Amino acid sequence: MSFINYASREINCKIVYYGPGLCGKTTNLQYIYNKTADGAKGKMISLATETERTLFFDFLPLELGEIRGFKTRFHLYTVPGQVFYDASRKLILRGVDGVVFVADSQEERMDANVESLDNLRYNLEEQGYDLDKLPYVVQYNKRDLAEIVAVDELQRELNPTAVPDFEACAVTGEGVFETLKAVAKLVLVDLKKGR
Amino acid sequence: MPNPQLVMYDEEYRLVTALCEKLLREANARVIFLVDKNGQLIAGVGETERFDTTSLASLTAGNIAATGGLAKLIGEKEFSILFHEGEKDNLHISIVAGRVILVVLFDNRSSLGLVRLRVKKASEELAALFNGLMKKAEEKEKSGNPEFPFAEITDEDIDNLFR
């Protein structure tokens, strides 16, 4: 859950990037880190293996600016995508305010996408959250590659509830900020509704 | 939801900071942090400017979460104290009131025994304060909170953040 500090006039929110292994979650955060002004970002932390696979999480704090005199901070996290890191994924979902599901558009990764999305829903439920009630967006990554699944079909398989969706190429940054803005906006609107 | 939203008000913030400063002196520590279990920094006293407090908060929460996972695997509820020993500096990490993490960074001017003793006493006082804070936040939420800054937020306010 978000943390509201009236003493220092700050609001902190937590956004988690979820998705199958190698879908580009860490790449999303790296792009955001590289393109954000120094004053608006903190240090990016990656707890990764020697082969640069995420072991526990990546973390990137962002400061977006002020709303009504309150500093608005977003803490972005990724989960490790590989199937056997499920225990770690559950931990990172604790206290989440918004979720980005990053799907890998390649045909051969379709099963992995479906499995990861089921896993997301299951892990959220285990912690008392309902994905359909959380601020949530979907990103179809790797649109630049050959042999990718059409967006219509991705929508049918991965986004039956029609939450906001974005086509992206995280390596070049296409769609990365659009995705972040959309989920951040949903989180803020949710905060407003929550009162 | 598993945890209610954490809200900190001016009055409690002053009390929390005062308790942390007292612990800092009594334990002869370098820095003391209070971190939410979700990784948000609540307060910090001592030589805070020398550390990346945001990263420290996030990693501490990750550490507590991972250790908590380990505890459950062997049938424990949680490990309430963690201690990391370095060459010069050490970290004493403990859980207060079930949801707040107290981090004490100390060097050879103090000792683990002293830190443990002082933390135990301070934890009780902090726990009482945080339990009161939870109740206050719940009551305010029930009665509708007029101070809540996001109640009248407009789409324009949100869009302005992304200009």
mmCIF file of C-alpha atoms in Angstrom, chain A residues 6-88:
data_model
loop_
_atom_site.group_PDB
_atom_site.id
_atom_site.type_symbol
_atom_site.label_atom_id
_atom_site.label_comp_id
_atom_site.label_asym_id
_atom_site.label_seq_id
_atom_site.Cartn_x
_atom_site.Cartn_y
_atom_site.Cartn_z
ATOM 1 C CA TYR A 6 1.997 14.309 6.302
ATOM 2 C CA ALA A 7 5.109 15.316 8.218
ATOM 3 C CA SER A 8 7.424 15.400 5.202
ATOM 4 C CA ARG A 9 4.524 15.888 2.738
ATOM 5 C CA GLU A 10 5.300 12.848 0.626
ATOM 6 C CA ILE A 11 3.336 10.092 -1.003
ATOM 7 C CA ASN A 12 5.164 6.906 -1.984
ATOM 8 C CA CYS A 13 3.648 4.288 -4.274
ATOM 9 C CA LYS A 14 4.932 0.889 -5.389
ATOM 10 C CA ILE A 15 4.659 -0.364 -8.967
ATOM 11 C CA VAL A 16 5.686 -3.902 -9.908
ATOM 12 C CA TYR A 17 6.697 -5.047 -13.409
ATOM 13 C CA TYR A 18 5.697 -8.700 -13.821
ATOM 14 C CA GLY A 19 6.108 -11.131 -16.730
ATOM 15 C CA PRO A 20 7.883 -14.249 -18.001
ATOM 16 C CA GLY A 21 11.666 -14.638 -18.025
ATOM 17 C CA LEU A 22 13.521 -12.461 -20.562
ATOM 18 C CA CYS A 23 10.391 -10.487 -21.520
ATOM 19 C CA GLY A 24 12.134 -7.160 -20.850
ATOM 20 C CA LYS A 25 11.114 -6.045 -17.343
ATOM 21 C CA THR A 26 14.625 -5.033 -16.346
ATOM 22 C CA THR A 27 15.123 -3.396 -19.770
ATOM 23 C CA ASN A 28 12.039 -1.232 -19.122
ATOM 24 C CA LEU A 29 13.545 0.012 -15.860
ATOM 25 C CA GLN A 30 16.976 0.546 -17.411
ATOM 26 C CA TYR A 31 15.467 2.676 -20.151
ATOM 27 C CA ILE A 32 13.498 4.753 -17.643
ATOM 28 C CA TYR A 33 16.644 5.153 -15.546
ATOM 29 C CA ASN A 34 18.738 6.285 -18.525
ATOM 30 C CA LYS A 35 16.172 8.803 -19.747
ATOM 31 C CA THR A 36 15.259 10.382 -16.412
ATOM 32 C CA ALA A 37 16.974 13.534 -15.165
ATOM 33 C CA ASP A 38 19.373 12.995 -12.260
ATOM 34 C CA GLY A 39 17.320 15.037 -9.812
ATOM 35 C CA ALA A 40 14.212 12.923 -10.388
ATOM 36 C CA LYS A 41 15.682 9.479 -9.887
ATOM 37 C CA GLY A 42 17.555 7.537 -7.250
ATOM 38 C CA LYS A 43 20.058 4.768 -7.711
ATOM 39 C CA MET A 44 18.893 1.732 -9.665
ATOM 40 C CA ILE A 45 19.548 -1.487 -7.795
ATOM 41 C CA SER A 46 19.677 -4.823 -9.595
ATOM 42 C CA LEU A 47 20.013 -8.005 -7.605
ATOM 43 C CA ALA A 48 21.047 -10.239 -10.490
ATOM 44 C CA THR A 49 23.018 -13.420 -11.149
ATOM 45 C CA GLU A 50 26.436 -13.351 -12.816
ATOM 46 C CA THR A 51 24.705 -13.827 -16.159
ATOM 47 C CA GLU A 52 22.548 -10.748 -15.513
ATOM 48 C CA ARG A 53 19.346 -12.626 -14.876
ATOM 49 C CA THR A 54 17.268 -11.025 -12.125
ATOM 50 C CA LEU A 55 17.748 -13.008 -8.923
ATOM 51 C CA PHE A 56 15.546 -11.114 -6.485
ATOM 52 C CA PHE A 57 14.458 -7.739 -7.870
ATOM 53 C CA ASP A 58 15.436 -4.517 -9.610
ATOM 54 C CA PHE A 59 14.511 -1.312 -7.863
ATOM 55 C CA LEU A 60 14.255 2.217 -9.219
ATOM 56 C CA PRO A 61 12.924 5.159 -7.167
ATOM 57 C CA LEU A 62 11.426 8.015 -9.211
ATOM 58 C CA GLU A 63 10.212 11.390 -8.076
ATOM 59 C CA LEU A 64 7.551 12.710 -10.402
ATOM 60 C CA GLY A 65 6.932 16.124 -8.875
ATOM 61 C CA GLU A 66 4.295 17.621 -6.616
ATOM 62 C CA ILE A 67 0.566 17.260 -6.403
ATOM 63 C CA ARG A 68 -1.153 19.694 -4.054
ATOM 64 C CA GLY A 69 2.111 20.289 -2.228
ATOM 65 C CA PHE A 70 2.879 16.591 -1.785
ATOM 66 C CA LYS A 71 6.008 15.087 -3.328
ATOM 67 C CA THR A 72 4.896 12.120 -5.398
ATOM 68 C CA ARG A 73 7.336 9.226 -5.467
ATOM 69 C CA PHE A 74 7.063 5.975 -7.354
ATOM 70 C CA HIS A 75 9.145 2.960 -6.459
ATOM 71 C CA LEU A 76 9.460 0.672 -9.473
ATOM 72 C CA TYR A 77 10.253 -2.995 -8.895
ATOM 73 C CA THR A 78 10.693 -5.938 -11.245
ATOM 74 C CA VAL A 79 10.278 -9.568 -10.248
ATOM 75 C CA PRO A 80 12.556 -12.412 -11.353
ATOM 76 C CA GLY A 81 10.736 -13.955 -14.323
ATOM 77 C CA GLN A 82 12.163 -17.436 -14.255
ATOM 78 C CA VAL A 83 9.620 -20.001 -13.081
ATOM 79 C CA PHE A 84 11.649 -21.378 -10.163
ATOM 80 C CA TYR A 85 11.928 -17.982 -8.431
ATOM 81 C CA ASP A 86 8.274 -18.031 -7.430
ATOM 82 C CA ALA A 87 8.928 -17.591 -3.703
ATOM 83 C CA SER A 88 10.799 -14.330 -4.426
#
